[in-house]
mmCIF file of C-alpha atoms in Angstrom:
data_model
loop_
_atom_site.group_PDB
_atom_site.id
_atom_site.type_symbol
_atom_site.label_atom_id
_atom_site.label_comp_id
_atom_site.label_asym_id
_atom_site.label_seq_id
_atom_site.Cartn_x
_atom_site.Cartn_y
_atom_site.Cartn_z
ATOM 1 C CA MET A 1 122.064 -71.187 -145.095
ATOM 2 C CA THR A 2 125.809 -71.810 -145.335
ATOM 3 C CA SER A 3 127.930 -72.445 -142.242
ATOM 4 C CA GLU A 4 129.596 -69.038 -142.690
ATOM 5 C CA ARG A 5 126.294 -67.169 -142.705
ATOM 6 C CA ARG A 6 125.008 -69.308 -139.831
ATOM 7 C CA SER A 7 128.106 -68.466 -137.775
ATOM 8 C CA ALA A 8 127.714 -64.773 -138.563
ATOM 9 C CA LEU A 9 124.073 -64.870 -137.492
ATOM 10 C CA PHE A 10 125.068 -66.589 -134.251
ATOM 11 C CA GLY A 11 127.581 -63.840 -133.530
ATOM 12 C CA LEU A 12 125.075 -61.092 -134.299
ATOM 13 C CA ASN A 13 122.378 -62.661 -132.150
ATOM 14 C CA ALA A 14 124.733 -63.346 -129.236
ATOM 15 C CA GLY A 15 126.006 -59.779 -129.411
ATOM 16 C CA ILE A 16 122.618 -58.070 -129.448
ATOM 17 C CA PHE A 17 121.416 -60.417 -126.689
ATOM 18 C CA LEU A 18 124.281 -59.378 -124.386
ATOM 19 C CA ALA A 19 123.873 -55.706 -125.320
ATOM 20 C CA HIS A 20 120.203 -55.675 -124.365
ATOM 21 C CA ILE A 21 120.892 -57.407 -121.067
ATOM 22 C CA GLY A 22 123.465 -54.729 -120.258
ATOM 23 C CA ASN A 23 121.284 -51.812 -121.345
ATOM 24 C CA PHE A 24 118.253 -52.945 -119.373
ATOM 25 C CA ILE A 25 120.394 -53.353 -116.272
ATOM 26 C CA TRP A 26 121.987 -49.934 -116.167
ATOM 27 C CA PHE A 27 119.595 -47.345 -117.538
ATOM 28 C CA PRO A 28 116.518 -47.953 -115.299
ATOM 29 C CA ILE A 29 118.793 -47.926 -112.240
ATOM 30 C CA LEU A 30 120.673 -44.786 -113.306
ATOM 31 C CA VAL A 31 117.551 -42.890 -114.438
ATOM 32 C CA ALA A 32 115.725 -43.613 -111.167
ATOM 33 C CA SER A 33 118.840 -42.704 -109.164
ATOM 34 C CA LEU A 34 119.308 -39.376 -110.971
ATOM 35 C CA GLY A 35 115.596 -38.600 -110.742
ATOM 36 C CA ASP A 36 115.818 -39.036 -106.976
ATOM 37 C CA SER A 37 119.122 -37.211 -106.400
ATOM 38 C CA ASP A 38 118.871 -34.494 -109.068
ATOM 39 C CA SER A 39 115.716 -34.229 -111.194
ATOM 40 C CA GLY A 40 113.860 -35.798 -114.081
ATOM 41 C CA PHE A 41 115.383 -33.168 -116.328
ATOM 42 C CA TRP A 42 118.958 -34.236 -115.560
ATOM 43 C CA ALA A 43 118.052 -37.894 -115.877
ATOM 44 C CA GLY A 44 116.629 -37.064 -119.292
ATOM 45 C CA VAL A 45 119.718 -35.067 -120.252
ATOM 46 C CA VAL A 46 122.028 -38.007 -119.542
ATOM 47 C CA MET A 47 119.866 -40.365 -121.584
ATOM 48 C CA CYS A 48 119.485 -37.754 -124.305
ATOM 49 C CA MET A 49 123.265 -37.512 -124.653
ATOM 50 C CA THR A 50 123.418 -41.177 -125.655
ATOM 51 C CA TYR A 51 121.197 -40.298 -128.614
ATOM 52 C CA VAL A 52 123.208 -37.187 -129.417
ATOM 53 C CA GLY A 53 126.168 -39.545 -129.721
ATOM 54 C CA ARG A 54 124.208 -41.946 -131.914
ATOM 55 C CA LEU A 55 123.100 -39.105 -134.133
ATOM 56 C CA ALA A 56 126.690 -37.859 -134.460
ATOM 57 C CA ALA A 57 127.786 -41.357 -135.445
ATOM 58 C CA THR A 58 125.306 -41.245 -138.340
ATOM 59 C CA PHE A 59 127.611 -38.818 -140.112
ATOM 60 C CA SER A 60 130.783 -40.812 -139.468
ATOM 61 C CA TYR A 61 129.725 -44.449 -139.832
ATOM 62 C CA GLU A 62 130.294 -44.685 -143.589
ATOM 63 C CA GLY A 63 133.828 -43.304 -143.279
ATOM 64 C CA PHE A 64 134.702 -45.689 -140.431
ATOM 65 C CA SER A 65 133.263 -48.762 -142.156
ATOM 66 C CA ASP A 66 134.940 -47.825 -145.442
ATOM 67 C CA ARG A 67 138.355 -47.833 -143.737
ATOM 68 C CA LEU A 68 137.912 -50.533 -141.106
ATOM 69 C CA GLY A 69 135.318 -52.734 -142.780
ATOM 70 C CA ILE A 70 131.937 -53.466 -141.225
ATOM 71 C CA ARG A 71 133.495 -55.871 -138.725
ATOM 72 C CA GLY A 72 136.115 -53.322 -137.677
ATOM 73 C CA ALA A 73 133.478 -50.620 -137.190
ATOM 74 C CA VAL A 74 131.424 -52.979 -135.023
ATOM 75 C CA PHE A 75 134.490 -53.852 -132.941
ATOM 76 C CA VAL A 76 135.523 -50.218 -132.414
ATOM 77 C CA GLY A 77 131.967 -49.089 -131.664
ATOM 78 C CA THR A 78 131.195 -51.815 -129.132
ATOM 79 C CA GLY A 79 134.632 -51.427 -127.541
ATOM 80 C CA LEU A 80 134.056 -47.704 -127.019
ATOM 81 C CA GLU A 81 130.620 -48.442 -125.592
ATOM 82 C CA ALA A 82 132.012 -51.047 -123.182
ATOM 83 C CA VAL A 83 134.806 -48.813 -121.852
ATOM 84 C CA SER A 84 132.470 -45.814 -121.404
ATOM 85 C CA LEU A 85 129.943 -47.925 -119.513
ATOM 86 C CA GLY A 86 132.686 -49.335 -117.294
ATOM 87 C CA LEU A 87 133.810 -45.814 -116.390
ATOM 88 C CA MET A 88 130.243 -44.844 -115.445
ATOM 89 C CA GLY A 89 130.563 -46.796 -112.210
ATOM 90 C CA PHE A 90 133.702 -44.989 -111.088
ATOM 91 C CA THR A 91 132.603 -41.388 -111.692
ATOM 92 C CA SER A 92 129.841 -39.135 -110.428
ATOM 93 C CA GLY A 93 127.979 -35.987 -111.378
ATOM 94 C CA VAL A 94 125.604 -35.318 -114.252
ATOM 95 C CA ALA A 95 128.286 -33.515 -116.293
ATOM 96 C CA VAL A 96 130.590 -36.560 -116.308
ATOM 97 C CA TYR A 97 127.687 -38.945 -116.831
ATOM 98 C CA SER A 98 126.538 -36.856 -119.792
ATOM 99 C CA LEU A 99 129.997 -36.922 -121.392
ATOM 100 C CA LEU A 100 130.299 -40.676 -120.979
ATOM 101 C CA ALA A 101 126.756 -41.090 -122.276
ATOM 102 C CA LEU A 102 127.824 -39.208 -125.418
ATOM 103 C CA PHE A 103 130.608 -41.769 -126.002
ATOM 104 C CA ILE A 104 128.233 -44.646 -125.248
ATOM 105 C CA GLY A 105 125.861 -43.329 -127.904
ATOM 106 C CA PHE A 106 128.625 -42.757 -130.435
ATOM 107 C CA GLY A 107 129.859 -46.316 -129.939
ATOM 108 C CA SER A 108 126.345 -47.703 -130.331
ATOM 109 C CA GLY A 109 125.736 -45.543 -133.396
ATOM 110 C CA THR A 110 128.917 -46.892 -134.973
ATOM 111 C CA ALA A 111 128.241 -50.562 -134.188
ATOM 112 C CA PHE A 112 124.485 -50.939 -134.708
ATOM 113 C CA PRO A 113 124.309 -49.873 -138.380
ATOM 114 C CA GLY A 114 127.087 -52.398 -139.043
ATOM 115 C CA LEU A 115 124.970 -55.170 -137.543
ATOM 116 C CA LYS A 116 121.998 -54.068 -139.649
ATOM 117 C CA ASN A 117 124.146 -53.920 -142.793
ATOM 118 C CA ILE A 118 125.252 -57.516 -142.222
ATOM 119 C CA LEU A 119 121.610 -58.603 -141.910
ATOM 120 C CA VAL A 120 120.570 -56.703 -145.034
ATOM 121 C CA SER A 121 123.414 -58.340 -146.991
ATOM 122 C CA TYR A 122 121.955 -61.844 -146.455
ATOM 123 C CA PRO A 123 120.306 -63.403 -149.544
ATOM 124 C CA GLU A 124 116.672 -62.351 -149.865
ATOM 125 C CA ASP A 125 115.290 -65.796 -149.021
ATOM 126 C CA GLU A 126 117.250 -65.818 -145.727
ATOM 127 C CA ARG A 127 116.756 -62.166 -144.760
ATOM 128 C CA ALA A 128 113.418 -62.585 -142.984
ATOM 129 C CA LYS A 129 114.808 -65.339 -140.752
ATOM 130 C CA ALA A 130 117.930 -63.295 -140.025
ATOM 131 C CA PHE A 131 115.938 -60.206 -138.985
ATOM 132 C CA SER A 132 113.446 -62.268 -136.980
ATOM 133 C CA THR A 133 116.059 -64.127 -134.929
ATOM 134 C CA PHE A 134 117.931 -60.857 -134.382
ATOM 135 C CA GLN A 135 114.768 -59.243 -132.990
ATOM 136 C CA MET A 136 114.030 -62.276 -130.821
ATOM 137 C CA SER A 137 117.547 -62.200 -129.346
ATOM 138 C CA ALA A 138 117.103 -58.531 -128.499
ATOM 139 C CA GLN A 139 113.794 -59.221 -126.757
ATOM 140 C CA VAL A 140 115.184 -62.128 -124.724
ATOM 141 C CA GLY A 141 118.050 -59.863 -123.702
ATOM 142 C CA LEU A 142 115.602 -57.113 -122.721
ATOM 143 C CA PHE A 143 113.704 -59.473 -120.437
ATOM 144 C CA GLY A 144 116.881 -60.924 -118.936
ATOM 145 C CA GLY A 145 118.353 -57.467 -118.366
ATOM 146 C CA ALA A 146 115.214 -56.239 -116.614
ATOM 147 C CA LEU A 147 115.295 -59.250 -114.275
ATOM 148 C CA ALA A 148 119.024 -58.831 -113.607
ATOM 149 C CA GLY A 149 118.493 -55.125 -112.964
ATOM 150 C CA GLY A 150 116.044 -55.997 -110.193
ATOM 151 C CA LEU A 151 118.624 -58.288 -108.589
ATOM 152 C CA LEU A 152 121.295 -55.571 -108.741
ATOM 153 C CA LEU A 153 119.025 -52.859 -107.335
ATOM 154 C CA GLY A 154 120.567 -51.230 -104.268
ATOM 155 C CA MET A 155 124.086 -52.378 -105.073
ATOM 156 C CA ASP A 156 126.953 -49.940 -105.493
ATOM 157 C CA LEU A 157 127.046 -48.434 -108.994
ATOM 158 C CA ARG A 158 130.596 -49.739 -109.383
ATOM 159 C CA VAL A 159 129.251 -53.287 -109.170
ATOM 160 C CA VAL A 160 126.388 -52.524 -111.557
ATOM 161 C CA PHE A 161 128.543 -50.926 -114.238
ATOM 162 C CA THR A 162 131.331 -53.485 -113.896
ATOM 163 C CA ALA A 163 128.781 -56.191 -114.688
ATOM 164 C CA VAL A 164 127.543 -54.145 -117.647
ATOM 165 C CA PHE A 165 131.146 -53.651 -118.855
ATOM 166 C CA VAL A 166 131.701 -57.427 -118.898
ATOM 167 C CA LEU A 167 128.484 -57.949 -120.871
ATOM 168 C CA PHE A 168 129.423 -55.344 -123.462
ATOM 169 C CA LEU A 169 132.900 -56.793 -123.748
ATOM 170 C CA GLY A 170 131.184 -60.070 -124.624
ATOM 171 C CA PHE A 171 129.048 -58.163 -127.153
ATOM 172 C CA CYS A 172 132.202 -56.702 -128.703
ATOM 173 C CA LEU A 173 133.903 -60.085 -129.062
ATOM 174 C CA SER A 174 130.923 -62.191 -130.134
ATOM 175 C CA ALA A 175 129.673 -59.762 -132.764
ATOM 176 C CA SER A 176 133.074 -59.061 -134.308
ATOM 177 C CA LEU A 177 134.615 -62.555 -134.180
ATOM 178 C CA PHE A 178 131.975 -64.272 -136.297
ATOM 179 C CA ILE A 179 130.946 -61.730 -138.925
ATOM 180 C CA PRO A 180 132.777 -61.274 -142.258
ATOM 181 C CA ARG A 181 134.766 -58.093 -142.738
ATOM 182 C CA ASP A 182 132.365 -56.493 -145.261
ATOM 183 C CA GLY A 183 129.199 -58.567 -145.116
ATOM 184 C CA PHE A 184 127.938 -60.867 -147.863
ATOM 185 C CA GLN A 185 127.524 -60.509 -151.615
ATOM 186 C CA ALA A 186 124.279 -61.072 -153.503
ATOM 187 C CA ASP A 187 125.205 -64.751 -154.001
ATOM 188 C CA GLY A 188 125.616 -65.219 -150.244
ATOM 189 C CA THR A 189 129.406 -65.441 -150.156
ATOM 190 C CA ALA A 190 131.551 -63.110 -148.085
ATOM 191 C CA ALA A 191 132.199 -59.773 -149.785
ATOM 192 C CA PRO A 192 135.803 -59.314 -150.957
ATOM 193 C CA ARG A 193 138.049 -56.817 -149.229
ATOM 194 C CA LYS A 194 138.115 -53.393 -150.847
ATOM 195 C CA ASP A 195 141.118 -52.431 -152.906
ATOM 196 C CA ALA A 196 143.548 -50.506 -150.699
ATOM 197 C CA GLY A 197 143.875 -47.864 -153.406
ATOM 198 C CA ALA A 198 140.134 -47.331 -153.815
ATOM 199 C CA GLU A 199 138.620 -43.954 -153.007
ATOM 200 C CA ARG A 200 137.389 -43.736 -149.417
ATOM 201 C CA ALA A 201 134.317 -42.011 -148.076
ATOM 202 C CA PRO A 202 135.070 -38.960 -145.907
ATOM 203 C CA LEU A 203 135.301 -39.522 -142.154
ATOM 204 C CA PHE A 204 132.526 -36.986 -141.651
ATOM 205 C CA SER A 205 129.726 -36.470 -144.152
ATOM 206 C CA LEU A 206 126.257 -34.931 -144.081
ATOM 207 C CA ALA A 207 125.105 -37.226 -146.878
ATOM 208 C CA GLY A 208 122.915 -39.107 -144.373
ATOM 209 C CA LEU A 209 120.615 -36.077 -144.245
ATOM 210 C CA LYS A 210 119.566 -36.590 -147.864
ATOM 211 C CA SER A 211 116.042 -37.935 -148.168
ATOM 212 C CA VAL A 212 115.331 -41.348 -149.642
ATOM 213 C CA GLU A 213 113.959 -40.927 -153.156
ATOM 214 C CA VAL A 214 110.749 -42.967 -152.908
ATOM 215 C CA GLY A 215 107.117 -41.934 -152.853
ATOM 216 C CA GLY A 216 105.704 -41.399 -149.389
ATOM 217 C CA ALA A 217 108.970 -42.141 -147.578
ATOM 218 C CA THR A 218 109.203 -38.786 -145.806
ATOM 219 C CA ARG A 219 105.862 -39.263 -144.072
ATOM 220 C CA TYR A 220 106.843 -42.706 -142.860
ATOM 221 C CA PHE A 221 110.256 -41.639 -141.630
ATOM 222 C CA LEU A 222 108.718 -38.713 -139.720
ATOM 223 C CA LEU A 223 106.166 -41.066 -138.185
ATOM 224 C CA SER A 224 109.061 -43.329 -137.219
ATOM 225 C CA ALA A 225 110.728 -40.403 -135.437
ATOM 226 C CA ALA A 226 107.451 -39.698 -133.606
ATOM 227 C CA PHE A 227 107.156 -43.341 -132.582
ATOM 228 C CA TRP A 228 110.669 -43.375 -131.103
ATOM 229 C CA PHE A 229 109.919 -40.086 -129.345
ATOM 230 C CA LEU A 230 106.945 -41.780 -127.683
ATOM 231 C CA SER A 231 108.960 -44.921 -126.965
ATOM 232 C CA LEU A 232 111.556 -42.889 -125.071
ATOM 233 C CA CYS A 233 108.831 -41.027 -123.222
ATOM 234 C CA PHE A 234 107.996 -44.444 -121.804
ATOM 235 C CA VAL A 235 111.558 -45.733 -121.375
ATOM 236 C CA VAL A 236 112.732 -42.632 -119.461
ATOM 237 C CA GLY A 237 109.406 -41.662 -117.931
ATOM 238 C CA ILE A 238 108.510 -44.993 -116.354
ATOM 239 C CA PRO A 239 111.604 -45.351 -114.085
ATOM 240 C CA LEU A 240 111.011 -41.753 -112.905
ATOM 241 C CA HIS A 241 107.345 -42.601 -112.391
ATOM 242 C CA MET A 242 108.209 -45.736 -110.414
ATOM 243 C CA GLY A 243 110.674 -43.921 -108.175
ATOM 244 C CA ARG A 244 108.107 -41.295 -107.189
ATOM 245 C CA PHE A 245 104.735 -43.048 -107.266
ATOM 246 C CA VAL A 246 105.467 -46.802 -106.983
ATOM 247 C CA PRO A 247 108.664 -47.028 -104.880
ATOM 248 C CA GLN A 248 107.748 -50.533 -103.671
ATOM 249 C CA TRP A 249 108.645 -51.905 -107.119
ATOM 250 C CA ALA A 250 112.109 -51.909 -108.712
ATOM 251 C CA PRO A 251 112.605 -49.293 -111.468
ATOM 252 C CA SER A 252 113.172 -52.129 -113.936
ATOM 253 C CA ALA A 253 109.957 -53.957 -112.945
ATOM 254 C CA PRO A 254 107.899 -52.475 -115.833
ATOM 255 C CA PHE A 255 110.413 -53.957 -118.264
ATOM 256 C CA TRP A 256 109.780 -57.432 -116.834
ATOM 257 C CA ILE A 257 106.210 -57.057 -118.115
ATOM 258 C CA THR A 258 107.116 -55.469 -121.445
ATOM 259 C CA GLY A 259 109.925 -57.932 -122.101
ATOM 260 C CA LEU A 260 107.826 -61.019 -121.402
ATOM 261 C CA SER A 261 104.863 -59.634 -123.366
ATOM 262 C CA LEU A 262 107.075 -58.971 -126.381
ATOM 263 C CA LEU A 263 108.506 -62.477 -126.240
ATOM 264 C CA VAL A 264 105.094 -64.123 -126.168
ATOM 265 C CA LEU A 265 103.043 -61.845 -128.409
ATOM 266 C CA GLN A 266 105.425 -60.331 -130.996
ATOM 267 C CA TYR A 267 105.076 -62.829 -133.820
ATOM 268 C CA PRO A 268 101.507 -64.154 -133.512
ATOM 269 C CA VAL A 269 99.978 -60.688 -133.064
ATOM 270 C CA PHE A 270 101.965 -59.077 -135.876
ATOM 271 C CA LYS A 271 101.382 -61.958 -138.304
ATOM 272 C CA LEU A 272 97.647 -61.837 -137.630
ATOM 273 C CA ALA A 273 97.480 -58.065 -138.100
ATOM 274 C CA ILE A 274 99.625 -57.829 -141.238
ATOM 275 C CA LYS A 275 97.741 -60.709 -142.868
ATOM 276 C CA HIS A 276 94.526 -58.703 -142.958
ATOM 277 C CA LEU A 277 95.587 -55.053 -142.840
ATOM 278 C CA ARG A 278 97.965 -52.781 -144.733
ATOM 279 C CA PRO A 279 101.083 -51.618 -142.875
ATOM 280 C CA GLY A 280 99.786 -48.073 -142.310
ATOM 281 C CA VAL A 281 96.728 -49.350 -140.460
ATOM 282 C CA VAL A 282 98.842 -51.767 -138.406
ATOM 283 C CA MET A 283 101.116 -48.883 -137.403
ATOM 284 C CA GLY A 284 98.063 -46.821 -136.435
ATOM 285 C CA ILE A 285 96.763 -49.599 -134.183
ATOM 286 C CA GLY A 286 100.162 -49.779 -132.474
ATOM 287 C CA LEU A 287 100.153 -46.030 -131.832
ATOM 288 C CA THR A 288 96.580 -46.218 -130.508
ATOM 289 C CA ALA A 289 97.718 -48.859 -128.010
ATOM 290 C CA MET A 290 100.513 -46.552 -126.855
ATOM 291 C CA ALA A 291 98.020 -43.716 -126.354
ATOM 292 C CA ALA A 292 95.801 -46.010 -124.256
ATOM 293 C CA ALA A 293 98.775 -47.120 -122.151
ATOM 294 C CA PHE A 294 99.819 -43.531 -121.439
ATOM 295 C CA VAL A 295 96.261 -42.694 -120.360
ATOM 296 C CA LEU A 296 96.394 -45.641 -117.928
ATOM 297 C CA PHE A 297 99.659 -44.374 -116.420
ATOM 298 C CA GLY A 298 98.258 -40.875 -116.042
ATOM 299 C CA SER A 299 94.841 -41.822 -114.658
ATOM 300 C CA ALA A 300 96.130 -43.743 -111.619
ATOM 301 C CA PRO A 301 99.835 -42.940 -111.060
ATOM 302 C CA ALA A 302 100.215 -44.886 -107.804
ATOM 303 C CA ALA A 303 98.057 -47.879 -108.712
ATOM 304 C CA LEU A 304 99.925 -51.115 -109.350
ATOM 305 C CA TRP A 305 97.177 -52.349 -111.660
ATOM 306 C CA ALA A 306 97.478 -49.253 -113.870
ATOM 307 C CA VAL A 307 101.251 -49.653 -114.167
ATOM 308 C CA ALA A 308 100.950 -53.365 -114.951
ATOM 309 C CA ALA A 309 98.110 -52.894 -117.446
ATOM 310 C CA GLY A 310 99.813 -49.934 -119.113
ATOM 311 C CA CYS A 311 103.084 -51.845 -119.480
ATOM 312 C CA PHE A 312 101.229 -54.706 -121.116
ATOM 313 C CA VAL A 313 99.334 -52.473 -123.546
ATOM 314 C CA VAL A 314 102.272 -50.243 -124.485
ATOM 315 C CA VAL A 315 104.189 -53.151 -126.025
ATOM 316 C CA PHE A 316 101.650 -53.347 -128.844
ATOM 317 C CA GLY A 317 103.266 -50.190 -130.163
ATOM 318 C CA GLU A 318 106.563 -51.981 -130.747
ATOM 319 C CA ILE A 319 104.872 -55.229 -131.747
ATOM 320 C CA LEU A 320 102.873 -53.557 -134.500
ATOM 321 C CA PHE A 321 104.628 -50.339 -135.510
ATOM 322 C CA VAL A 322 108.288 -51.381 -135.738
ATOM 323 C CA PRO A 323 108.005 -54.467 -137.995
ATOM 324 C CA SER A 324 105.348 -52.762 -140.149
ATOM 325 C CA PHE A 325 107.689 -49.845 -140.744
ATOM 326 C CA ASP A 326 110.633 -52.155 -141.455
ATOM 327 C CA MET A 327 108.480 -54.169 -143.842
ATOM 328 C CA TRP A 328 107.401 -51.031 -145.668
ATOM 329 C CA VAL A 329 111.018 -49.933 -146.114
ATOM 330 C CA SER A 330 112.340 -53.355 -147.165
ATOM 331 C CA ARG A 331 109.558 -53.869 -149.733
ATOM 332 C CA LYS A 332 109.025 -50.354 -151.068
ATOM 333 C CA VAL A 333 112.516 -48.872 -151.144
ATOM 334 C CA PRO A 334 114.454 -49.817 -154.311
ATOM 335 C CA GLU A 335 117.230 -52.344 -153.698
ATOM 336 C CA GLN A 336 119.963 -49.889 -154.660
ATOM 337 C CA GLN A 337 118.726 -47.411 -152.028
ATOM 338 C CA LEU A 338 118.426 -49.825 -149.105
ATOM 339 C CA ALA A 339 121.759 -48.726 -147.640
ATOM 340 C CA ARG A 340 120.614 -45.105 -147.664
ATOM 341 C CA ALA A 341 117.291 -46.175 -146.169
ATOM 342 C CA MET A 342 119.132 -47.875 -143.293
ATOM 343 C CA GLY A 343 120.998 -44.640 -142.650
ATOM 344 C CA ALA A 344 117.787 -42.607 -142.781
ATOM 345 C CA MET A 345 116.072 -45.026 -140.392
ATOM 346 C CA HIS A 346 118.944 -44.647 -137.949
ATOM 347 C CA PHE A 347 118.908 -40.846 -138.253
ATOM 348 C CA PHE A 348 115.168 -40.441 -137.637
ATOM 349 C CA ARG A 349 115.208 -43.004 -134.862
ATOM 350 C CA SER A 350 118.070 -41.187 -133.123
ATOM 351 C CA ALA A 351 116.355 -37.817 -133.527
ATOM 352 C CA GLY A 352 113.112 -39.148 -132.054
ATOM 353 C CA ASN A 353 114.904 -40.888 -129.206
ATOM 354 C CA MET A 354 116.908 -37.755 -128.423
ATOM 355 C CA ALA A 355 113.815 -35.567 -128.216
ATOM 356 C CA GLY A 356 111.867 -38.181 -126.252
ATOM 357 C CA ALA A 357 114.610 -38.736 -123.667
ATOM 358 C CA LEU A 358 114.981 -35.027 -122.964
ATOM 359 C CA LEU A 359 111.314 -34.062 -122.993
ATOM 360 C CA ALA A 360 110.248 -37.071 -120.904
ATOM 361 C CA GLY A 361 112.291 -35.726 -117.989
ATOM 362 C CA VAL A 362 111.066 -32.166 -118.550
ATOM 363 C CA MET A 363 107.404 -33.208 -118.733
ATOM 364 C CA PHE A 364 107.793 -35.299 -115.585
ATOM 365 C CA ASP A 365 109.298 -32.377 -113.642
ATOM 366 C CA VAL A 366 106.592 -29.988 -114.878
ATOM 367 C CA SER A 367 103.770 -32.364 -113.931
ATOM 368 C CA VAL A 368 105.212 -32.877 -110.433
ATOM 369 C CA SER A 369 105.982 -29.201 -109.786
ATOM 370 C CA ALA A 370 102.508 -28.191 -111.010
ATOM 371 C CA ASP A 371 100.955 -30.852 -108.762
ATOM 372 C CA LEU A 372 99.358 -32.495 -111.808
ATOM 373 C CA PRO A 373 100.549 -36.108 -111.541
ATOM 374 C CA GLY A 374 100.013 -37.889 -114.820
ATOM 375 C CA ALA A 375 99.932 -34.754 -116.986
ATOM 376 C CA ASN A 376 103.153 -35.847 -118.707
ATOM 377 C CA TRP A 377 101.493 -39.101 -119.766
ATOM 378 C CA TYR A 378 98.414 -37.308 -121.101
ATOM 379 C CA ALA A 379 100.627 -35.084 -123.257
ATOM 380 C CA ALA A 380 102.380 -38.143 -124.715
ATOM 381 C CA ALA A 381 98.990 -39.820 -125.278
ATOM 382 C CA ALA A 382 97.825 -36.820 -127.317
ATOM 383 C CA VAL A 383 100.897 -37.088 -129.592
ATOM 384 C CA ALA A 384 100.355 -40.841 -130.029
ATOM 385 C CA ALA A 385 96.679 -40.331 -130.888
ATOM 386 C CA LEU A 386 97.514 -37.672 -133.491
ATOM 387 C CA CYS A 387 100.103 -39.944 -135.151
ATOM 388 C CA ALA A 388 97.585 -42.807 -135.172
ATOM 389 C CA VAL A 389 95.067 -40.629 -137.017
ATOM 390 C CA ILE A 390 97.734 -39.780 -139.631
ATOM 391 C CA CYS A 391 98.468 -43.490 -140.121
ATOM 392 C CA PHE A 392 94.794 -44.393 -140.495
ATOM 393 C CA ALA A 393 94.185 -41.537 -142.941
ATOM 394 C CA GLY A 394 97.188 -42.322 -145.164
ATOM 395 C CA ARG A 395 97.461 -44.747 -148.040
ATOM 396 C CA ASP A 396 100.380 -47.095 -148.710
ATOM 397 C CA GLN A 397 101.890 -46.812 -152.170
ATOM 398 C CA ASP A 398 104.230 -49.016 -154.142
ATOM 399 C CA ARG A 399 107.280 -47.718 -156.045
ATOM 400 C CA SER A 400 105.199 -46.674 -159.027
ATOM 401 C CA GLY A 401 102.731 -44.734 -156.883
ATOM 402 C CA ALA A 402 99.852 -47.238 -157.067
ATOM 403 C CA ASP A 403 97.985 -48.023 -153.913
ATOM 404 C CA GLY A 404 99.082 -51.165 -152.132
ATOM 405 C CA GLY A 405 96.133 -53.256 -151.069
ATOM 406 C CA GLU A 406 95.722 -56.042 -148.582
ATOM 407 C CA ASP A 407 96.583 -58.774 -151.050
ATOM 408 C CA ALA A 408 99.958 -57.212 -151.791
ATOM 409 C CA GLU A 409 100.854 -57.154 -148.139
ATOM 410 C CA SER A 410 99.275 -60.366 -146.876
ATOM 411 C CA SER A 411 101.873 -62.638 -148.436
ATOM 412 C CA ALA A 412 104.829 -60.724 -146.998
ATOM 413 C CA GLU A 413 106.964 -62.295 -144.327
ATOM 414 C CA PRO A 414 107.376 -60.093 -141.253
ATOM 415 C CA VAL A 415 110.779 -58.427 -141.218
ATOM 416 C CA THR A 416 111.662 -56.978 -137.844
ATOM 417 C CA ALA A 417 114.626 -54.939 -136.729
#
């Protein structure tokens, strides 16, 4: 790996590390606070608006990056995210929080695809390492943010969001200072600047809604949306759950367990699974683990052991589903359609996150008002179980439509995102 690509990878990893620290400080604290002062619904609305913003950015990212370059789009996106998060601490009310959350999501949706595009532009023999270190940096940041969130619990929101603003400012600078303007070429050198007179993509385009032209892709992208729906059911639902049923623990405490478990288990567990099983089966096992975790949360809402055990088990969803899906896309989607696949991944992920954030708060409120604690978790478990059955029943196919067996997959390097 050349010094230029190594420097770019350092900047990407430092940026995503700081971003995850910041995110896992502010959102458990804010969600638990809104759940206590307003309702689970309004907490879900605020979180949902971040994904509305990300989804909106899907239709504008190409136009921004075409004019500003990938580096410029990352800088603008992270800058908008940082300023919006800083303002969160000096405002109040769900309406204002929702508006700022929209800008936070739009900034994230503008910056994150740029980071992914830089990673995808690495030479093929370096791509697995680039994606793996990127994922590891995110997980270390998650764990650090959850710990820092516990230390900041009870402090004024101005202090909390000022700290988050500083972290995202660091994300903005580190990610944009080290990466080349337009990524790398196939030979690994920095891509040349576009001709100023070249035709530009429109600032707003619905082209991202077009499906990726590969066999079986639609099913996988829909399953991806379902996975992120379930993931947000946990991310939003667990701070609400902690505030009502386990108030003796910090709202970010579950993320201490998930963050540490991901750090320790991500690579050995996934490598073992993908060596012997096709990606569809690995994804199904991950979804089954999520279903089991949700049943644990619902069966004993106030029990510390159930929360701890559920938080440990639920991480197998991300450990197994996410890299299996990324591997499927990177190996099955034709090279010339990878950029479109990245856009489709972002769209379906945003849609699933948006639905999960909103419905997690609604399901929590309904279960509490109906005096059926845990019913929200059972509903999520049913969705996870259904998706797992679909994964187990499906068959992976290569580009020509032939079934992909274990031998085809066992030699693949795990590619995580």
